[in-house]
Coordinates of C-alpha atoms in Angstrom, one line a residue:
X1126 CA 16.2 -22.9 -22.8
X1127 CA 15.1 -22.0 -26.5
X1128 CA 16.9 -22.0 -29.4
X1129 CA 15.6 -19.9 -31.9
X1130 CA 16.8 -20.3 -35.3
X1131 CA 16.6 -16.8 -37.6
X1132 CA 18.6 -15.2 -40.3
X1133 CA 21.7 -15.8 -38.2
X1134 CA 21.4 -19.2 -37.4
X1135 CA 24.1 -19.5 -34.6
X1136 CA 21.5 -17.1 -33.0
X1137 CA 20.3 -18.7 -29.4
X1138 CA 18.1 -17.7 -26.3
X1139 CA 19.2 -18.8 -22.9
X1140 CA 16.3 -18.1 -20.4
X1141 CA 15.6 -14.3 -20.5
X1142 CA 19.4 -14.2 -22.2
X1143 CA 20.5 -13.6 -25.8
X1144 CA 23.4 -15.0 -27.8
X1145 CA 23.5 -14.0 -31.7
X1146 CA 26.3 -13.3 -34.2
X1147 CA 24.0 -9.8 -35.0
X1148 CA 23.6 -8.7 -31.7
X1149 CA 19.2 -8.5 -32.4
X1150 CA 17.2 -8.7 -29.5
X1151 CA 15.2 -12.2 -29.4
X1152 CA 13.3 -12.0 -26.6
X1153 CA 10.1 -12.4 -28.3
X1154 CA 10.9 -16.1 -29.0
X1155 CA 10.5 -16.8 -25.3
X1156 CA 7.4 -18.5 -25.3
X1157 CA 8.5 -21.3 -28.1
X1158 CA 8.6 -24.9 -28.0
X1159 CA 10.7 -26.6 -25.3
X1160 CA 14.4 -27.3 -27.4
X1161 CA 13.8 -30.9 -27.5
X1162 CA 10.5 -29.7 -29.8
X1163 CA 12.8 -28.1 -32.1
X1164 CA 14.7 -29.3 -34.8
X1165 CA 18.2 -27.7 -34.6
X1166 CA 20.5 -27.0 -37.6
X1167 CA 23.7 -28.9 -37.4
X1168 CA 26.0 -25.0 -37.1
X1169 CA 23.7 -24.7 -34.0
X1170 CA 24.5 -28.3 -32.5
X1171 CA 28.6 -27.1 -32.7
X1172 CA 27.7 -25.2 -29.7
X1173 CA 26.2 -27.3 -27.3
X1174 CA 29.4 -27.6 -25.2
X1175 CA 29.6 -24.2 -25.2
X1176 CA 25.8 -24.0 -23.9
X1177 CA 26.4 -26.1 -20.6
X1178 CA 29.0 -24.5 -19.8
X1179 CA 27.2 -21.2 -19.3
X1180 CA 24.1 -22.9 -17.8
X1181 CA 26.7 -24.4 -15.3
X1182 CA 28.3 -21.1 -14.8
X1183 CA 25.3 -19.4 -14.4
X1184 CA 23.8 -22.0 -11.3
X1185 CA 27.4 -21.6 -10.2
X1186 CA 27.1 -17.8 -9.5
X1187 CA 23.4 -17.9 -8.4
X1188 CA 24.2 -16.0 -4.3
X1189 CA 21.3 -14.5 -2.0
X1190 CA 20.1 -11.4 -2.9
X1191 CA 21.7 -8.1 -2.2
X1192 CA 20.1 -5.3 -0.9
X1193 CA 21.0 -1.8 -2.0
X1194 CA 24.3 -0.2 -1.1
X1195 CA 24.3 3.3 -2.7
X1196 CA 23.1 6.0 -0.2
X1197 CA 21.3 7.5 -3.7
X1198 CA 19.3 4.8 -3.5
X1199 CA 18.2 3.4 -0.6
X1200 CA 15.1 5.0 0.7
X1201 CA 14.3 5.9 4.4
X1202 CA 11.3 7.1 6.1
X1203 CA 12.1 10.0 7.7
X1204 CA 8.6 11.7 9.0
X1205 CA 5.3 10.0 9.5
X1206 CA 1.7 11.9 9.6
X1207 CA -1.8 10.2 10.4
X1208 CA -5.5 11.3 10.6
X1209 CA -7.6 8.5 12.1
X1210 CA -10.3 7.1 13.9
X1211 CA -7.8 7.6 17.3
X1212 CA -6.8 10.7 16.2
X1213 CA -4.2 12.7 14.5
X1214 CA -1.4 11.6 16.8
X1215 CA 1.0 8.7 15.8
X1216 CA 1.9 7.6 18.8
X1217 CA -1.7 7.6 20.4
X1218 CA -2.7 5.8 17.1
X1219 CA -0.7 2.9 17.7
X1220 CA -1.1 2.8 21.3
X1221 CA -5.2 2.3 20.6
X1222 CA -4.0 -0.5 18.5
X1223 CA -2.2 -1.9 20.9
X1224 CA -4.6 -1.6 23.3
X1225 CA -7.1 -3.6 21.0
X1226 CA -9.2 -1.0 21.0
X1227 CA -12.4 -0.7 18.0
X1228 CA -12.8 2.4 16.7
X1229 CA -16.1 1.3 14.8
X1230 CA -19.6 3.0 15.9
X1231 CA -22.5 4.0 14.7
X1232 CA -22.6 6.3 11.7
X1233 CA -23.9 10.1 12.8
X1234 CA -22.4 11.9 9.8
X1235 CA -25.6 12.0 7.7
X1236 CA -29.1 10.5 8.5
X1237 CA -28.2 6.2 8.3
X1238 CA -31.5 5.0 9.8
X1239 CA -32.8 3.6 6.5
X1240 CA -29.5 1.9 5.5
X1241 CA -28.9 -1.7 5.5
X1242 CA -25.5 -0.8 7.0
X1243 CA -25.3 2.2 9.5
X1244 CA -22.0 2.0 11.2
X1245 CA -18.2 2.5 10.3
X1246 CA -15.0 4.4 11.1
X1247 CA -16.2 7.1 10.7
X1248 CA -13.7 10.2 12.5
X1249 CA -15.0 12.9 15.0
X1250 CA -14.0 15.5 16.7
X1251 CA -11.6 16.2 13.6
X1252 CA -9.4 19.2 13.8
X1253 CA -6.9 21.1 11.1
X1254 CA -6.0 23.8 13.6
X1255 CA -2.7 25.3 12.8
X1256 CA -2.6 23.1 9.5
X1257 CA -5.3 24.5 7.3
X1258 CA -7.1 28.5 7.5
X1259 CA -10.3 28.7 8.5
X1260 CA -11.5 29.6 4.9
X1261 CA -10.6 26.6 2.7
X1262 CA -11.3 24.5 5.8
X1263 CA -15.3 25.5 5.3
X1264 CA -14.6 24.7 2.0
X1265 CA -12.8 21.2 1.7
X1266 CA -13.4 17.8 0.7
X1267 CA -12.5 16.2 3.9
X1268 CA -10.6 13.8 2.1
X1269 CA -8.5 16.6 1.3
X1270 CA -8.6 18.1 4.7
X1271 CA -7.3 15.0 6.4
X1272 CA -4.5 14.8 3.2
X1273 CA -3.1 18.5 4.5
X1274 CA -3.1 17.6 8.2
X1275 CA -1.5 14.3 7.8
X1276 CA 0.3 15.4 5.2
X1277 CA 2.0 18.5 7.3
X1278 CA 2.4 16.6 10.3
X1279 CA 4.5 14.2 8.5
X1280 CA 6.6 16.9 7.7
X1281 CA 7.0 18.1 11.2
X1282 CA 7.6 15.0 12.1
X1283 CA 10.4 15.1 9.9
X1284 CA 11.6 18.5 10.5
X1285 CA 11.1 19.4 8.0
X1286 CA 8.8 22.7 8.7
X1287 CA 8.4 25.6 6.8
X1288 CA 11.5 27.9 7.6
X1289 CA 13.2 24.2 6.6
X1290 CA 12.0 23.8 3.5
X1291 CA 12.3 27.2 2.4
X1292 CA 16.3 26.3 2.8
X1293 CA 15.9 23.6 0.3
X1294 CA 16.0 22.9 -3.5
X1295 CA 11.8 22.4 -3.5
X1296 CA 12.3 21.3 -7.2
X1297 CA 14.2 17.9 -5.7
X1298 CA 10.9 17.2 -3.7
X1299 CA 7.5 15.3 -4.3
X1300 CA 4.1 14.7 -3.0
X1301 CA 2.2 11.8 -4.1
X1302 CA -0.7 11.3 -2.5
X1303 CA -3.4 8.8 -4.1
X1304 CA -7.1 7.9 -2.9
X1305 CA -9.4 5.5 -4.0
X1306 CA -12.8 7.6 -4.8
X1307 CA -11.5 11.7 -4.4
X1308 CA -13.5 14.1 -3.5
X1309 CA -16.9 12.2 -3.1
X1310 CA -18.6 14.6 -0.8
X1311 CA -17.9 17.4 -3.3
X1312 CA -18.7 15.2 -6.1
X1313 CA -22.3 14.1 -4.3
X1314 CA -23.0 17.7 -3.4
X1315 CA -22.3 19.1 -7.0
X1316 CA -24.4 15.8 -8.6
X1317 CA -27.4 16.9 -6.2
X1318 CA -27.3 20.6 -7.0
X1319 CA -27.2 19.8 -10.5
X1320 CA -30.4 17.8 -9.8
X1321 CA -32.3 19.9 -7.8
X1322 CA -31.4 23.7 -8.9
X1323 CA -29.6 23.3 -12.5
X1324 CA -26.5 24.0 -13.5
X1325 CA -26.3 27.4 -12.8
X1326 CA -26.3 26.2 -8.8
X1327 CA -23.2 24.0 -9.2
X1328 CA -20.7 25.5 -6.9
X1329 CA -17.4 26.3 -8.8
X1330 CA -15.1 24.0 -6.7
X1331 CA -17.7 21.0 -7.6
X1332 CA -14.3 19.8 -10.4
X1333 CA -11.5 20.8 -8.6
X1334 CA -12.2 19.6 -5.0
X1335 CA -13.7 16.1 -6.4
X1336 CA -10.8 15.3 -9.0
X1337 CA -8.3 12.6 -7.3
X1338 CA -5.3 14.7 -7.8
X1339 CA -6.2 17.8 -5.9
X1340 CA -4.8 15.9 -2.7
X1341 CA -1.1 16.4 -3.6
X1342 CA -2.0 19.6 -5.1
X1343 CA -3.1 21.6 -2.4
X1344 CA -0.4 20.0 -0.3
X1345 CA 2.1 21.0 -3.0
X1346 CA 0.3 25.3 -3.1
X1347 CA 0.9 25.2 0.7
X1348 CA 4.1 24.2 0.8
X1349 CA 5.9 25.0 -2.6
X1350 CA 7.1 21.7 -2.9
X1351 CA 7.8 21.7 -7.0
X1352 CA 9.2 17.8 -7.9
X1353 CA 7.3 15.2 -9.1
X1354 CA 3.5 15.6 -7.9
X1355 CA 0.4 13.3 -9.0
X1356 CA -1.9 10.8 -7.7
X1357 CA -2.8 7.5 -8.0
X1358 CA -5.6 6.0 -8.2
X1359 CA -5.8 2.0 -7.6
X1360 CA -8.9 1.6 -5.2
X1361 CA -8.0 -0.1 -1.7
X1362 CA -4.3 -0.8 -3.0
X1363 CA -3.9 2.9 -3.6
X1364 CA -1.4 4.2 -1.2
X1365 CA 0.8 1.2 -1.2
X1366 CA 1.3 2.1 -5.4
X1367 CA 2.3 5.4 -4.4
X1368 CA 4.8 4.4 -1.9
X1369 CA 6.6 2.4 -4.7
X1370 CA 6.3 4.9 -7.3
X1371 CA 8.2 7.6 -5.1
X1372 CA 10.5 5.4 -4.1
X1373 CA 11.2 4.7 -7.7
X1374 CA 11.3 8.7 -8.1
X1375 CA 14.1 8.4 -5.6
X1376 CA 16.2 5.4 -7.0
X1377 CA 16.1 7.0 -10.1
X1378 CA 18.0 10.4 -9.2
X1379 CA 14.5 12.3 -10.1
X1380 CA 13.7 13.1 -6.1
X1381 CA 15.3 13.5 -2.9
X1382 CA 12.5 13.7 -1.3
X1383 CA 8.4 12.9 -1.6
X1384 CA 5.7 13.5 0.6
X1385 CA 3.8 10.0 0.0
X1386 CA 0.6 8.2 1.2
X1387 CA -3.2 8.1 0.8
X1388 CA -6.0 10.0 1.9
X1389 CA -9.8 8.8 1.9
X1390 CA -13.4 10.3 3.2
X1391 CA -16.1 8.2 1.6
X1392 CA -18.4 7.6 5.0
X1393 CA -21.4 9.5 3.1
X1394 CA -24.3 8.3 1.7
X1395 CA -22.7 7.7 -1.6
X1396 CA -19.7 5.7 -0.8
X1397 CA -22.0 3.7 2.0
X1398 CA -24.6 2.7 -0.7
X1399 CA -22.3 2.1 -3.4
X1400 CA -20.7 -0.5 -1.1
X1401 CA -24.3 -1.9 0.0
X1402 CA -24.6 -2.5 -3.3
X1403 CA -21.4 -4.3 -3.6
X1404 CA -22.9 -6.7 -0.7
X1405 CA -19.2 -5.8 0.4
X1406 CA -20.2 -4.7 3.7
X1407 CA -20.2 -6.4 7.1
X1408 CA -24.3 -5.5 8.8
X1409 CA -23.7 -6.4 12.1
X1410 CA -25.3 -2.9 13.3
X1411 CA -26.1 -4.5 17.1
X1412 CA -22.6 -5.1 17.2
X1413 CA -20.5 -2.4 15.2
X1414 CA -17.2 -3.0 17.5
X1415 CA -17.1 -6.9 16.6
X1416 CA -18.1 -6.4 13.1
X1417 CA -14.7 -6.8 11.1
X1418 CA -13.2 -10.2 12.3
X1419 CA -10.1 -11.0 9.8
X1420 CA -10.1 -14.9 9.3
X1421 CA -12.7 -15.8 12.1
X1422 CA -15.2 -17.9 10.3
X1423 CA -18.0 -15.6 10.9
X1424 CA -17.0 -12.8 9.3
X1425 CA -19.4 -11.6 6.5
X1426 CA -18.2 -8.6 5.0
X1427 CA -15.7 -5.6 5.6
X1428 CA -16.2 -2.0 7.7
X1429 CA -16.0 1.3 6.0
X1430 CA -13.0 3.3 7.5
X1431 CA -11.4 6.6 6.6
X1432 CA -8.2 9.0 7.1
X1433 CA -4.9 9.4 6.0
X1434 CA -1.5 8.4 6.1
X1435 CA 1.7 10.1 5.1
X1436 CA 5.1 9.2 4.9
X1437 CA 8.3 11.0 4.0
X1438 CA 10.1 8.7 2.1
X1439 CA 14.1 10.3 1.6
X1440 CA 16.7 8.9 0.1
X1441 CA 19.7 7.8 2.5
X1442 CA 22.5 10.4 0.9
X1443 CA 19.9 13.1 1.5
X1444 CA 18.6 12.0 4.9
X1445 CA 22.4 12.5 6.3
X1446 CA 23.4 15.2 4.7
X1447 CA 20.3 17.2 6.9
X1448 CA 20.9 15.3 10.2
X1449 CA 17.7 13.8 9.7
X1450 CA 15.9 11.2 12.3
X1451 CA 16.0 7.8 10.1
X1452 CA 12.8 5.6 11.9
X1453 CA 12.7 3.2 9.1
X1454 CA 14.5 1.9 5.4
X1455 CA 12.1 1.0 2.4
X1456 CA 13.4 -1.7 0.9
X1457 CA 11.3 -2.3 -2.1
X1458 CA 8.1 -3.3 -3.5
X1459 CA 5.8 -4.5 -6.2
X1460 CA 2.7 -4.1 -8.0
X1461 CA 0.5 -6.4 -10.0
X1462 CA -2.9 -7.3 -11.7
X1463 CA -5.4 -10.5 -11.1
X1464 CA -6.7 -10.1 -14.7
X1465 CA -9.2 -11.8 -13.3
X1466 CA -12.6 -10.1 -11.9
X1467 CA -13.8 -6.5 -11.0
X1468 CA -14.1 -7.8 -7.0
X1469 CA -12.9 -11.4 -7.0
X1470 CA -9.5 -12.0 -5.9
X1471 CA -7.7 -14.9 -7.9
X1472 CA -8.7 -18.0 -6.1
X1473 CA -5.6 -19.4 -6.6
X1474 CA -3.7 -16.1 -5.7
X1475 CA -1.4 -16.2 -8.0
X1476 CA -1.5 -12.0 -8.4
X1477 CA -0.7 -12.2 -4.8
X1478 CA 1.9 -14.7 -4.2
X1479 CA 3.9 -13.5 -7.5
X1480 CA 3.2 -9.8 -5.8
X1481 CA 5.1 -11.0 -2.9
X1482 CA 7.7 -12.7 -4.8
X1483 CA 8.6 -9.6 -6.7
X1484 CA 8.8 -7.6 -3.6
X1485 CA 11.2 -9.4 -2.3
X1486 CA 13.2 -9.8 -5.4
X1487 CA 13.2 -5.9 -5.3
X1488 CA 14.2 -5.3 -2.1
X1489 CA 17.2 -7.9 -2.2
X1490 CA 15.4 -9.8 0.5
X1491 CA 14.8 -13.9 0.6
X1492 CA 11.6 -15.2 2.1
X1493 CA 13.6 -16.5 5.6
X1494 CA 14.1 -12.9 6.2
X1495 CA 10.4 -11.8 6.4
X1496 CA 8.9 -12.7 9.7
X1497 CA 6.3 -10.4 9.8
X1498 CA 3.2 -9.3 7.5
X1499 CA 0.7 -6.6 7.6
X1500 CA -1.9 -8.1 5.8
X1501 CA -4.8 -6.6 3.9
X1502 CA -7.7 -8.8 5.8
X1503 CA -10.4 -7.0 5.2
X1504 CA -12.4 -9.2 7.0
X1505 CA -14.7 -10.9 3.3
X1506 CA -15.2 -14.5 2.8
X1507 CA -12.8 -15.1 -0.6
X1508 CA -10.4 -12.4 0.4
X1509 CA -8.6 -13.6 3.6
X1510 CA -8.6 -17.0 2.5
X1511 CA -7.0 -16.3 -0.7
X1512 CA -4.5 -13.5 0.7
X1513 CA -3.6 -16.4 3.4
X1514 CA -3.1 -18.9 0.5
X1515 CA -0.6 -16.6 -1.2
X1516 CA 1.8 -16.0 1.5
X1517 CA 1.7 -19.5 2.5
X1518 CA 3.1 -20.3 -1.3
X1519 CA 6.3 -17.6 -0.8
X1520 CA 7.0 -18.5 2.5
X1521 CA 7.6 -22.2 3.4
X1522 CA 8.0 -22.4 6.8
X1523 CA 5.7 -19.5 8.6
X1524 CA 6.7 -21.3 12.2
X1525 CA 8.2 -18.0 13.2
X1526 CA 5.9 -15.4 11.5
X1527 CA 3.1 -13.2 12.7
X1528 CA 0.6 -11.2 10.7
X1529 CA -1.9 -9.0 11.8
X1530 CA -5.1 -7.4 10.5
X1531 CA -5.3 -3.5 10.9
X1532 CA -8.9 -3.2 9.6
X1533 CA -10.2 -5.3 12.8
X1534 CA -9.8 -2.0 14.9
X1535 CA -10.5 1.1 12.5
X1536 CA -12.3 -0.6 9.5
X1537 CA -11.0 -0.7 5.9
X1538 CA -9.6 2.9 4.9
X1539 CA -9.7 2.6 1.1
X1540 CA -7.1 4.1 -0.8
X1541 CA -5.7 5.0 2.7
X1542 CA -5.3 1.8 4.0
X1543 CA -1.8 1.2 2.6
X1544 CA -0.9 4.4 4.3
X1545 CA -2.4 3.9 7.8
X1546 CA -1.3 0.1 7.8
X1547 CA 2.4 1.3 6.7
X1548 CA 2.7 3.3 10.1
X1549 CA 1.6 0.3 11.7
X1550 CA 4.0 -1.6 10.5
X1551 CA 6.6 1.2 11.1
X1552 CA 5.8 1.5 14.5
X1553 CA 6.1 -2.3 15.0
X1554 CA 9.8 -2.0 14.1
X1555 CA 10.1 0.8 16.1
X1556 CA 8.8 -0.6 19.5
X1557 CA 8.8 -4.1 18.8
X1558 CA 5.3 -4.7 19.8
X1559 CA 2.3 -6.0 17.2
X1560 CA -0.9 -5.1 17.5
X1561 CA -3.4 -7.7 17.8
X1562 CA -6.3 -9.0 15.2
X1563 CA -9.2 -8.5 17.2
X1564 CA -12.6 -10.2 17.2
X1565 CA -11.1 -13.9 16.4
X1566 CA -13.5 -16.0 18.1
X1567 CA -12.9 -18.9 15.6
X1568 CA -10.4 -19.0 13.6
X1569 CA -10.5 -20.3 9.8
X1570 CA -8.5 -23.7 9.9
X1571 CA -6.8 -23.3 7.0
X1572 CA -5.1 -19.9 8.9
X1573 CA -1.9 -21.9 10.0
X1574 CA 0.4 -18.7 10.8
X1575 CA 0.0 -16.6 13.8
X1576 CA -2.5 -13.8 13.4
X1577 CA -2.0 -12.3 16.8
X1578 CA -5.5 -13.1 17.7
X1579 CA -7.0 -10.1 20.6
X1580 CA -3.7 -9.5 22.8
X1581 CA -0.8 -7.7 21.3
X1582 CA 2.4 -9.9 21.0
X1583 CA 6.2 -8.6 21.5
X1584 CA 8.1 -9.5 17.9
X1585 CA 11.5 -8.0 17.0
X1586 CA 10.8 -7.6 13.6
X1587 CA 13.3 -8.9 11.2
X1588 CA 11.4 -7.8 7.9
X1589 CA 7.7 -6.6 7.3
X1590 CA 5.8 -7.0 4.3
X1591 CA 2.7 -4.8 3.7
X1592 CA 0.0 -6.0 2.0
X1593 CA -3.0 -3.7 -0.2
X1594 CA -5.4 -5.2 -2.7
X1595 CA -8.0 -3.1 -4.5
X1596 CA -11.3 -3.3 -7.0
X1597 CA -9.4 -4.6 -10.5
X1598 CA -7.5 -7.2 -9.2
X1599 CA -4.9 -4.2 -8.0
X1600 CA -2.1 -5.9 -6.3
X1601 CA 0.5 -4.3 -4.1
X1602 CA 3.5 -5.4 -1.5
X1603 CA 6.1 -3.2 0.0
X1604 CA 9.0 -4.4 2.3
X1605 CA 10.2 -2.3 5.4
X1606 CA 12.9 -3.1 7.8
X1607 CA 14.9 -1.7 10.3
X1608 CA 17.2 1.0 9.4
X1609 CA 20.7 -0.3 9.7
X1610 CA 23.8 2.1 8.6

């Protein structure tokens, strides 16, 4: 408590609450002296009584949280959409993970031989049949080819196709897809013509298929969707920020609907070099499919992935009213910042473990709820340790939780990772089987909670957390659960 003496001197602060005869806002006296440092004017003593009486009404009414009850406001997922390493298929995605299966191999995209690094999860065989025309396919940023496929799919998997949508208010819905680096094959091809030919030779989509936004713009031209459409860009935590930002476009009346995720392509020679550079990047090239190994002490660096994943996030009122297939319920999330280093998570992790905290706080949820956690585990020395560290400080007793590492079968995604590991998670609910961490030959013994090490595990999942963290000290949770009337 502070006590906060001004021109009205009966004026007091009570934790984050206010008390004046003027009615001024006195927040900004929150960081003050402990009361016993202050000296207190004899008018302000008169109230003491008064004082303890409010503190004791206050512990008095202090009850679990509460989740949301208006149907406005509670936020569904309704459709889901992937393009991966295993495919574009949901269900064959998650069956690869639970098969253990690596989808890491050599790089054949460009010529890799004289790379420290030359193997990732990296996506053949990739097809946009019946999603994008054979035009703009030859001319697409993959990162925004594999946006339009996933991003359609989750739509059809939502029924929400186009003789649907054209029956709805398109104004009431959103796309928000983020990615971490954009266009960077466009960007690299426009930087090298510049180079070699001039100017002059620059091809006139070199802007508008390498600026981050175009993702949720194309989708948006194809489909006429009109609500709230932008991306965000917060390196590897990128899709989990956009989740939370369109579900806050729900909560607060400004969408129904919003076509939400994260789309990445950076296996090129740019985006593997820039990493290299980093010393980010696992360079076990005799051994590609053991390469990323969350908490194992040998792991020495993380796997380039890439993709997409989409979700249709909905509110509850609007989900019903259409007769839509509810999979899952968003319950909330939270973003944060390190303020600490460009790479370096916090070691002590407090970004993380307040991250967490906040989640839960939005999604009226108390840590003995959460029983399961997608974690980022990307596989680097400082990273799993200190993401490890943070849960262990929210959650007390982890004798009944699992958490699971993603990146161990189809390397680390970047600004899609949110979005691929978010369908994981989904799907966990769903069939109430985890995937397992693969390559944990020797665990890290300070890794105390069950990390599903190489055989998939049944769980009926209570509540999942999901876990991004990005380049910045980016911090990101969001809390799924199943969908209960």
């Amino acid at each position: 408590m502070v006590v906060a003496v001004g021109p009205c001197s009966s004026s007091l602060v009570i934790g984050n609450r206010e008390l004046g005869c003027n009615g001024a806002s006195l927040r900004h006296f929150n960081g003050l002296r402990p009361v016993e440092n202050v000296q207190i004017a004899p008018a302000v003593r008169k109230t003491a009584p008064r004082i303890q009486r409010i503190k004791a009404m206050a512990a008095s009414t202090v009850a679990a949280p509460k989740r949301e009850k208006d149907p406005k406001k509670r936020v569904v997922i309704t459709g889901m959409g992937v393009v991966s390493v295993f495919g574009n298929n949901i269900d064959t995605f998650y069956d690869k993970l639970l098969e253990g299966e690596s989808g890491i191999g050599p790089i054949d995209r460009f010529d890799a031989s004289t790379f420290s690094v030359r193997f990732g999860g990296q996506i053949h065989d990739f097809s946009s049949k019946g999603y994008i025309d054979g035009k703009n396919d030859r001319r697409l940023d993959d990162c925004w080819r594999y946006c339009l496929v996933a991003g359609k799919r989750a739509l059809e998997d939502a029924n929400l196709g186009p003789e649907v949508l054209d029956k709805m208010d398109k104004s009431r819905i959103g796309v928000l897809v983020g990615t971490g680096m954009g266009g960077l094959t466009a960007f690299s091809n426009g930087v090298e013509a510049l180079i070699q030919k001039g100017y002059k030779k620059i091809t006139s989509f070199f802007i508008p298929y390498s600026i981050t936004n175009m993702g949720s713009a194309l989708l948006a031209i194809d489909t006429g969707l009109m609500g709230p459409n932008y991306s965000i860009s917060t390196a590897c935590a990128t899709a989990n920020y956009c989740f939370y930002a369109a579900a806050n476009h729900i909560r607060r009346g400004e969408a129904e609907l919003v076509v939400v995720g994260g789309t990445e392509a950076a296996i090129l020679p740019t985006g593997v070099g820039g990493f290299i550079a980093c010393r980010a990047l696992c360079q076990r090239n005799n051994e590609p499919q053991r390469a990323s190994r969350p908490w194992d002490k040998n792991r020495d660096g993380f796997v380039m992935g890439e993709g997409s994943g989409v979700l249709i996030m909905e509110s509850l009122e609007h989900a019903m009213k259409r007769g839509a297939n509810i999979i899952a319920e968003y319950l909330g999330g939270s973003i944060t910042c390190d303020a600490h280093h460009m790479t370096d998570p916090r070691s002590d992790g407090l970004g993380v473990s307040s991250c967490i905290k906040n989640s839960l706080e939005d999604a009226g949820v108390s840590p003995e709820e959460v029983n399961y956690v997608t974690a980022h585990a990307t596989s680097t020395l400082a990273g799993d340790l200190a993401e490890v560290n943070a849960v262990k400080k929210v959650f007390k007793n982890t004798s009944e939780m699992k958490m699971n590492g993603t990146k161990s079968m189809i390397g680390h995604c970047l600004g899609a990772a949110g979005g691929l590991e978010a369908i994981a998670t989904i799907k966990a609910i769903t069939t109430g089987w985890l995937h397992p961490t693969i390559n944990q030959d020797d665990l890290e013994p300070e890794v105390t909670i069950d990390t599903v090490p190489n055989v998939k595990k049944k769980h009926e999942v209570n509540v999942a957390i999901s876990n991004s963290f990005g380049f910045g000290g980016h911090n990101s949770v969001v809390v799924f659960a199943p969908f209960n009337p």
